Short mmCIF file of C-alpha atoms in Angstrom, two decimals:
data_model
loop_
_atom_site.label_atom_id
_atom_site.label_comp_id
_atom_site.label_asym_id
_atom_site.label_seq_id
_atom_site.Cartn_x
_atom_site.Cartn_y
_atom_site.Cartn_z
CA UNK W 26 19.33 21.26 -24.94
CA UNK W 27 17.47 21.42 -21.82
CA UNK W 28 17.60 17.45 -20.21
CA UNK W 29 14.12 15.57 -20.10
CA UNK W 30 13.64 12.29 -19.00
CA UNK W 31 12.67 9.42 -21.52
CA UNK W 32 9.50 7.69 -21.87
CA UNK W 33 8.82 3.86 -21.02
CA UNK W 34 9.50 1.34 -23.23
CA UNK W 35 7.18 -1.03 -20.60
CA UNK W 36 4.38 -3.48 -23.05
CA UNK W 37 1.44 -3.34 -22.74
CA UNK W 38 0.51 -6.10 -19.53
CA UNK W 39 -2.90 -7.18 -21.70
CA UNK W 40 -0.60 -7.95 -24.53
CA UNK W 41 1.21 -10.61 -23.59
CA UNK W 42 0.48 -14.32 -23.90
CA UNK W 43 -1.69 -15.96 -21.71
CA UNK W 44 -0.42 -18.89 -19.33
CA UNK W 45 -1.74 -21.35 -16.89
CA UNK W 46 -1.87 -20.02 -13.10
CA UNK W 47 -1.41 -21.50 -10.47
CA UNK W 48 -1.12 -19.83 -5.97
CA UNK W 49 0.81 -21.76 -3.66
CA UNK W 50 -0.63 -20.47 -0.77
CA UNK W 51 -3.55 -17.92 -0.98
CA UNK W 52 -1.82 -15.33 1.69
CA UNK W 53 -2.65 -11.43 0.99
CA UNK W 54 0.36 -11.20 -1.49
CA UNK W 55 -1.48 -13.60 -3.49
CA UNK W 56 -4.70 -12.07 -3.20
CA UNK W 57 -2.85 -8.44 -3.99
CA UNK W 58 -1.69 -11.23 -7.07
CA UNK W 59 -5.04 -12.55 -8.27
CA UNK W 60 -7.11 -9.09 -8.11
CA UNK W 61 -4.27 -7.67 -10.34
CA UNK W 62 -3.81 -10.81 -12.73
CA UNK W 63 -7.89 -10.77 -13.13
CA UNK W 64 -8.16 -6.50 -13.51
CA UNK W 65 -4.02 -6.12 -15.83
CA UNK W 66 -4.05 -8.62 -17.89
CA UNK W 67 -5.32 -12.02 -20.30
CA UNK W 68 -3.27 -14.93 -17.71
CA UNK W 69 -5.34 -16.87 -16.37
CA UNK W 70 -5.32 -18.36 -12.76
CA UNK W 71 -6.35 -22.35 -13.22
CA UNK W 72 -5.43 -23.63 -9.87
CA UNK W 73 -4.60 -22.83 -6.72
CA UNK W 74 -3.37 -25.02 -3.56
CA UNK W 75 -3.28 -24.67 0.50
CA UNK W 76 -2.66 -27.04 3.38
CA UNK W 77 -6.63 -25.95 4.07
CA UNK W 78 -8.13 -27.11 1.41
CA UNK W 79 -11.40 -25.04 2.61
CA UNK W 80 -10.13 -21.97 1.79
CA UNK W 81 -7.90 -22.53 -1.59
CA UNK W 82 -11.47 -23.81 -2.26
CA UNK W 83 -12.22 -20.32 -1.12
CA UNK W 84 -10.09 -18.50 -3.15
CA UNK W 85 -10.71 -20.41 -5.67
CA UNK W 86 -14.16 -18.77 -5.31
CA UNK W 87 -13.05 -15.76 -5.37
CA UNK W 88 -10.94 -15.08 -8.46
CA UNK W 89 -12.79 -17.88 -10.81
CA UNK W 90 -9.53 -20.07 -11.00
CA UNK W 91 -10.76 -23.57 -11.84
CA UNK W 92 -9.12 -26.19 -10.23
CA UNK W 93 -8.29 -26.24 -5.10
CA UNK W 94 -5.91 -28.31 -3.81
CA UNK W 95 -5.68 -29.31 -0.25
CA UNK W 96 -1.10 -30.42 -1.04
CA UNK W 97 1.26 -28.72 -2.43
CA UNK W 98 2.80 -31.28 -4.01
CA UNK W 99 -1.09 -32.23 -6.32
CA UNK W 100 -0.50 -28.58 -8.06
CA UNK W 101 1.77 -28.25 -9.14
CA UNK W 102 1.60 -32.49 -10.89
CA UNK W 103 -1.51 -30.67 -13.33
CA UNK W 104 -0.28 -31.06 -15.96
CA UNK W 105 -2.87 -27.67 -16.50
CA UNK W 106 -1.10 -25.56 -14.49
CA UNK W 107 1.82 -23.88 -16.95
CA UNK W 108 3.85 -21.95 -14.21
CA UNK W 109 3.88 -21.78 -10.44
CA UNK W 110 3.63 -18.33 -8.37
CA UNK W 111 5.23 -19.10 -4.28
CA UNK W 112 3.74 -16.93 -2.48
CA UNK W 113 4.25 -18.75 0.92
CA UNK W 114 6.27 -16.64 3.28
CA UNK W 115 9.83 -17.04 2.70
CA UNK W 116 10.85 -20.09 4.95
CA UNK W 117 9.19 -22.58 2.48
CA UNK W 118 10.26 -20.35 -0.73
CA UNK W 119 13.10 -23.14 -1.46
CA UNK W 120 11.36 -26.32 -1.01
CA UNK W 121 8.32 -24.77 -3.09
CA UNK W 122 10.46 -23.70 -5.38
CA UNK W 123 11.67 -26.99 -5.96
CA UNK W 124 8.80 -29.11 -6.14
CA UNK W 125 7.40 -26.46 -9.02
CA UNK W 126 11.06 -27.11 -11.01
CA UNK W 127 11.20 -30.33 -10.03
CA UNK W 128 7.42 -30.95 -11.21
CA UNK W 129 8.68 -29.18 -14.83
CA UNK W 130 6.84 -25.86 -14.68
CA UNK W 131 8.07 -22.23 -13.91
CA UNK W 132 8.40 -20.90 -10.57
CA UNK W 133 7.83 -16.60 -9.82
CA UNK W 134 9.25 -16.59 -6.42
CA UNK W 135 7.87 -14.30 -4.20
CA UNK W 136 10.45 -11.41 -3.28
CA UNK W 137 13.10 -12.12 -0.79
CA UNK W 138 13.70 -14.98 -2.79
CA UNK W 139 14.91 -16.77 -0.45
CA UNK W 140 16.25 -17.54 3.41
CA UNK W 141 19.65 -16.94 1.59
CA UNK W 142 22.29 -17.39 -0.85
CA UNK W 143 23.13 -21.27 -0.18
CA UNK W 144 19.36 -22.28 -0.69
CA UNK W 145 18.78 -19.92 -4.04
CA UNK W 146 21.66 -20.55 -5.75
CA UNK W 147 20.21 -24.43 -5.33
CA UNK W 148 16.85 -23.45 -6.83
CA UNK W 149 18.77 -21.47 -8.82
CA UNK W 150 20.56 -24.28 -10.06
CA UNK W 151 17.72 -26.89 -10.73
CA UNK W 152 15.51 -23.90 -12.20
CA UNK W 153 19.14 -24.97 -14.77
CA UNK W 154 19.01 -27.90 -15.08
CA UNK W 155 14.92 -28.87 -15.77
CA UNK W 156 14.92 -26.84 -17.89
CA UNK W 157 12.19 -24.34 -16.63
CA UNK W 158 12.39 -20.80 -15.90
CA UNK W 159 12.01 -18.69 -12.96
CA UNK W 160 12.49 -15.47 -11.86
CA UNK W 161 11.90 -13.16 -8.35
CA UNK W 162 8.47 -11.47 -7.81
CA UNK W 163 10.30 -8.41 -7.82
CA UNK W 164 7.61 -6.70 -9.18
CA UNK W 165 8.90 -2.89 -8.65
CA UNK W 166 12.09 -3.04 -11.32
CA UNK W 167 9.02 -3.93 -14.38
CA UNK W 168 6.68 -0.60 -12.92
CA UNK W 169 7.52 2.53 -16.03
CA UNK W 170 8.65 4.43 -14.10
CA UNK W 171 11.78 1.76 -13.41
CA UNK W 172 12.49 1.81 -17.15
CA UNK W 173 12.48 5.12 -16.92
CA UNK W 174 15.32 4.93 -14.45
CA UNK W 175 16.75 2.43 -16.27
CA UNK W 176 17.39 4.45 -18.70
CA UNK W 177 18.39 7.18 -17.62
CA UNK W 178 21.52 4.96 -16.52
CA UNK W 179 21.71 3.99 -20.10
CA UNK W 180 22.24 6.87 -21.52
CA UNK W 181 24.61 8.86 -18.98
CA UNK W 182 21.61 10.83 -18.39
CA UNK W 183 22.93 11.87 -14.88
CA UNK W 184 26.68 11.86 -15.29
CA UNK W 185 28.63 9.91 -13.76
CA UNK W 186 26.90 8.46 -10.31
CA UNK W 187 27.80 9.24 -6.93
CA UNK W 188 25.15 8.23 -4.25
CA UNK W 189 21.55 6.22 -4.30
CA UNK W 190 19.26 6.55 -1.54
CA UNK W 191 16.58 4.32 -0.52
CA UNK W 192 14.28 3.35 2.97
CA UNK W 193 11.16 1.49 3.35
CA UNK W 194 9.57 1.00 6.52
CA UNK W 195 6.59 0.39 7.85
CA UNK W 196 4.64 -0.19 10.62
CA UNK W 197 4.25 -3.28 10.39
CA UNK W 198 6.07 -5.08 14.58
CA UNK W 199 4.30 -5.63 16.90
CA UNK W 200 0.96 -5.68 16.08
CA UNK W 201 1.23 -6.79 12.30
CA UNK W 202 2.08 -10.41 10.64
CA UNK W 203 3.05 -12.50 12.41
CA UNK W 204 5.32 -14.25 10.48
CA UNK W 205 7.85 -10.94 10.51
CA UNK W 206 8.11 -11.80 14.59
CA UNK W 207 9.08 -15.14 14.10
CA UNK W 208 12.22 -15.85 13.32
CA UNK W 209 11.15 -19.32 12.35
CA UNK W 210 9.01 -17.74 8.88
CA UNK W 211 12.49 -15.59 8.41
CA UNK W 212 11.11 -13.09 10.22
CA UNK W 213 12.14 -9.22 9.63
CA UNK W 214 12.50 -5.72 8.23
CA UNK W 215 15.03 -7.42 5.51
CA UNK W 216 13.89 -10.18 3.70
CA UNK W 217 9.94 -8.19 3.51
CA UNK W 218 10.82 -4.23 3.61
CA UNK W 219 15.13 -4.01 3.14
CA UNK W 220 15.21 -5.73 0.28
CA UNK W 221 13.10 -3.32 -1.90
CA UNK W 222 16.33 -0.40 -1.27
CA UNK W 223 18.69 -3.10 -1.20
CA UNK W 224 17.82 -4.04 -4.76
CA UNK W 225 17.15 -0.54 -5.97
CA UNK W 226 21.36 -0.44 -5.69
CA UNK W 227 21.52 -3.12 -6.62
CA UNK W 228 20.26 -2.19 -9.83
CA UNK W 229 20.75 1.85 -9.91
CA UNK W 230 25.21 0.31 -9.10
CA UNK W 231 25.46 -2.81 -10.82
CA UNK W 232 26.61 -4.94 -8.52
CA UNK W 233 27.80 -3.92 -4.12
CA UNK W 234 31.88 -4.28 -3.19
CA UNK W 235 31.25 -4.33 -0.13
CA UNK W 236 27.88 -4.15 2.26
CA UNK W 237 28.58 -2.28 6.61
CA UNK W 238 25.08 -1.97 8.02
CA UNK W 239 23.80 -1.79 12.15
CA UNK W 240 20.68 -2.98 13.36
CA UNK W 241 18.07 -3.35 15.67
CA UNK W 242 17.40 -6.52 16.46
CA UNK W 243 13.51 -7.69 18.69
CA UNK W 244 13.05 -10.00 21.67
CA UNK W 245 12.81 -13.02 19.50
CA UNK W 246 16.00 -12.67 17.91
CA UNK W 247 14.82 -10.51 13.63
CA UNK W 248 16.09 -7.82 13.02
CA UNK W 249 13.55 -4.66 14.51
CA UNK W 250 16.16 -2.09 11.34
CA UNK W 251 19.00 -2.12 9.33
CA UNK W 252 20.81 1.15 8.55
CA UNK W 253 23.05 0.04 5.10
CA UNK W 254 25.82 1.07 3.05
CA UNK W 255 27.19 -0.29 -0.32
CA UNK W 256 29.74 0.70 -2.67
CA UNK W 257 30.56 -0.13 -6.29
CA UNK W 258 33.47 -1.04 -7.94
CA UNK W 259 32.78 2.34 -9.91
CA UNK W 260 33.65 3.70 -6.31
CA UNK W 261 29.58 5.01 -5.63
CA UNK W 262 27.82 4.40 -2.45
CA UNK W 263 24.35 3.35 -1.31
CA UNK W 264 22.60 4.79 1.87
CA UNK W 265 19.79 2.43 2.72
CA UNK W 266 17.80 1.62 5.56
CA UNK W 267 14.21 0.58 6.59
CA UNK W 268 12.87 -0.82 9.32
CA UNK W 269 9.14 -2.12 10.77
CA UNK W 270 8.89 -0.01 13.41
CA UNK W 271 7.43 2.90 11.16
CA UNK W 272 6.39 4.68 7.59
CA UNK W 273 8.80 6.05 6.61
CA UNK W 274 8.69 8.82 3.32
CA UNK W 275 9.54 4.85 0.79
CA UNK W 276 11.55 7.90 -0.77
CA UNK W 277 14.90 7.23 -3.50
CA UNK W 278 16.69 9.35 -5.04
CA UNK W 279 19.98 8.67 -7.60
CA UNK W 280 22.42 11.82 -7.87
CA UNK W 281 24.92 11.69 -9.45
CA UNK W 282 27.83 14.97 -11.53
CA UNK W 283 24.92 15.99 -14.27
CA UNK W 284 22.45 15.77 -12.01
CA UNK W 285 19.77 14.04 -9.71
CA UNK W 286 16.97 11.46 -10.25
CA UNK W 287 14.15 11.84 -6.83
CA UNK W 288 12.18 9.27 -6.93
CA UNK W 289 8.40 9.91 -4.17
CA UNK W 290 5.34 8.17 -2.42
CA UNK W 291 6.76 4.91 -2.70
CA UNK W 292 10.08 4.59 -4.69
CA UNK W 293 9.45 0.75 -4.79
CA UNK W 294 5.46 1.04 -6.78
CA UNK W 295 3.26 1.81 -9.16
CA UNK W 296 1.99 5.68 -8.00
CA UNK W 297 6.20 6.85 -7.36
CA UNK W 298 6.76 10.36 -8.84
CA UNK W 299 10.22 10.51 -10.67
CA UNK W 300 11.10 13.41 -10.90
CA UNK W 301 14.70 15.28 -12.81
CA UNK W 302 17.38 17.76 -11.09
CA UNK W 303 19.60 19.77 -11.61
CA UNK W 304 22.60 19.77 -10.15
CA UNK W 305 20.90 23.90 -8.92
CA UNK W 306 18.05 22.10 -7.58
CA UNK W 307 15.83 23.20 -10.70
CA UNK W 308 13.33 20.37 -12.16
CA UNK W 309 13.20 19.83 -15.39
CA UNK W 310 11.28 16.55 -16.11
CA UNK W 311 8.69 14.87 -14.28
CA UNK W 312 7.30 11.14 -14.97
CA UNK W 313 3.53 10.71 -13.36
CA UNK W 314 2.25 6.87 -13.32
CA UNK W 315 -0.84 6.70 -15.45
CA UNK W 316 -3.01 3.37 -14.15
CA UNK W 317 -1.80 3.69 -10.74
CA UNK W 318 -4.18 0.94 -9.10
CA UNK W 319 -1.88 -1.84 -10.06
CA UNK W 320 1.65 -3.43 -9.79
CA UNK W 321 1.67 -7.11 -9.83
CA UNK W 322 0.37 -7.67 -12.88
CA UNK W 323 4.30 -6.25 -15.18
CA UNK W 324 5.48 -8.95 -13.47
CA UNK W 325 3.05 -11.35 -14.87
CA UNK W 326 3.55 -10.87 -18.51
CA UNK W 327 6.93 -10.31 -18.32
CA UNK W 328 6.84 -13.93 -16.79
CA UNK W 329 4.53 -14.55 -19.57
CA UNK W 330 6.61 -12.83 -22.37
CA UNK W 331 8.91 -14.42 -21.81
CA UNK W 332 7.87 -18.92 -20.79
CA UNK W 333 6.02 -17.57 -24.54
CA UNK W 334 9.37 -16.69 -26.04
CA UNK W 335 10.65 -20.43 -24.79
CA UNK W 336 13.23 -17.40 -22.20
CA UNK W 337 14.25 -19.16 -18.95
CA UNK W 338 15.06 -15.82 -16.86
CA UNK W 339 14.01 -12.16 -17.76
CA UNK W 340 17.64 -9.77 -18.24
CA UNK W 341 15.24 -7.72 -15.81
CA UNK W 342 15.80 -9.42 -13.22
CA UNK W 343 18.61 -12.29 -14.08
CA UNK W 344 18.81 -14.61 -11.79
CA UNK W 345 22.31 -14.24 -11.09
CA UNK W 346 21.59 -10.91 -9.61
CA UNK W 347 19.15 -12.64 -7.50
CA UNK W 348 21.80 -14.44 -5.78
CA UNK W 349 23.72 -12.25 -5.37
CA UNK W 350 21.43 -10.15 -4.49
CA UNK W 351 21.01 -12.23 -0.97
CA UNK W 352 23.91 -12.60 -0.83
CA UNK W 353 24.41 -8.85 0.69
CA UNK W 354 21.52 -9.91 1.92
CA UNK W 355 22.73 -12.42 3.91
CA UNK W 356 25.86 -9.98 5.17
CA UNK W 357 23.58 -7.92 7.21
CA UNK W 358 22.42 -9.73 8.57
CA UNK W 359 25.40 -10.83 9.91
CA UNK W 360 26.50 -7.92 10.39
CA UNK W 361 23.53 -7.29 12.83
CA UNK W 362 22.72 -10.47 14.71
CA UNK W 363 20.57 -12.85 12.87
CA UNK W 364 20.53 -16.44 12.57
CA UNK W 365 17.47 -17.74 11.63
CA UNK W 366 16.92 -21.93 12.84
CA UNK W 367 17.96 -24.74 10.50
CA UNK W 368 20.79 -22.92 8.36
#
């Protein structure tokens, strides 16, 4: 019988319980999140906070939030906010996540979760101590095509996995967002772009036993690009790359002894195409996503389902895995020579 891809089992985001969300830092990713929240979920945007009250008010008007605040502390103190989305630069994730947690709020923290492992561990410990939900906003984990990939791995459809490849490059330096060039904001390619192939490989391989990296730094000391090799306990290899100097194919593959998966256009996003390919190169099956207009709504719905069920984390992006991936990112930065102020 020919091999075929399993159908995705991703729950309908519209069916998730409604939470009242607060957004800290109304920047570009917050705008994408709020757009998806309104278009594809039953979630409610309750409040938004910025250090600039006029900016928060403008965002609130645009997306229909009930309240706008000129301080982050004021938002997390709002009793009508159920869960907080931390959308600030990486350098602020640790402090803002703890601010929300200490106020008794669950948190969805943009990826990369924090600057380093120590900060990640502190946020996780704080959430567990306070008994509130916490999750890294690695939105790719919750997309339908990744559910297909996950099922293929669980069913052993590919045979023994031998190699994983993934890359993520965007032309964002030197003319892109200035935060990517700034060490004080934990800039560089790795935490912004490289987190995608690293998290994907960690999902596929079930963890890393070694991480080897080389990279190119900018004149300000952040990484412009990185080439990374990882190994797993089974002996499988991952070959990963990231750059903010050029647009790369942003594809991924999982190669096993029985078949391989090829993921195109971009592998981490809602428009990805998954192809199941035989060892002789024949395409056996393919999965094409249906609704490709948005993607961030799937993670919001996952948070709502878990919080509604009284759970404190998601098994699809478990907190211990987030900390482990952060540890691998630390190893990459150490090897390429990137250190952020205050570390």
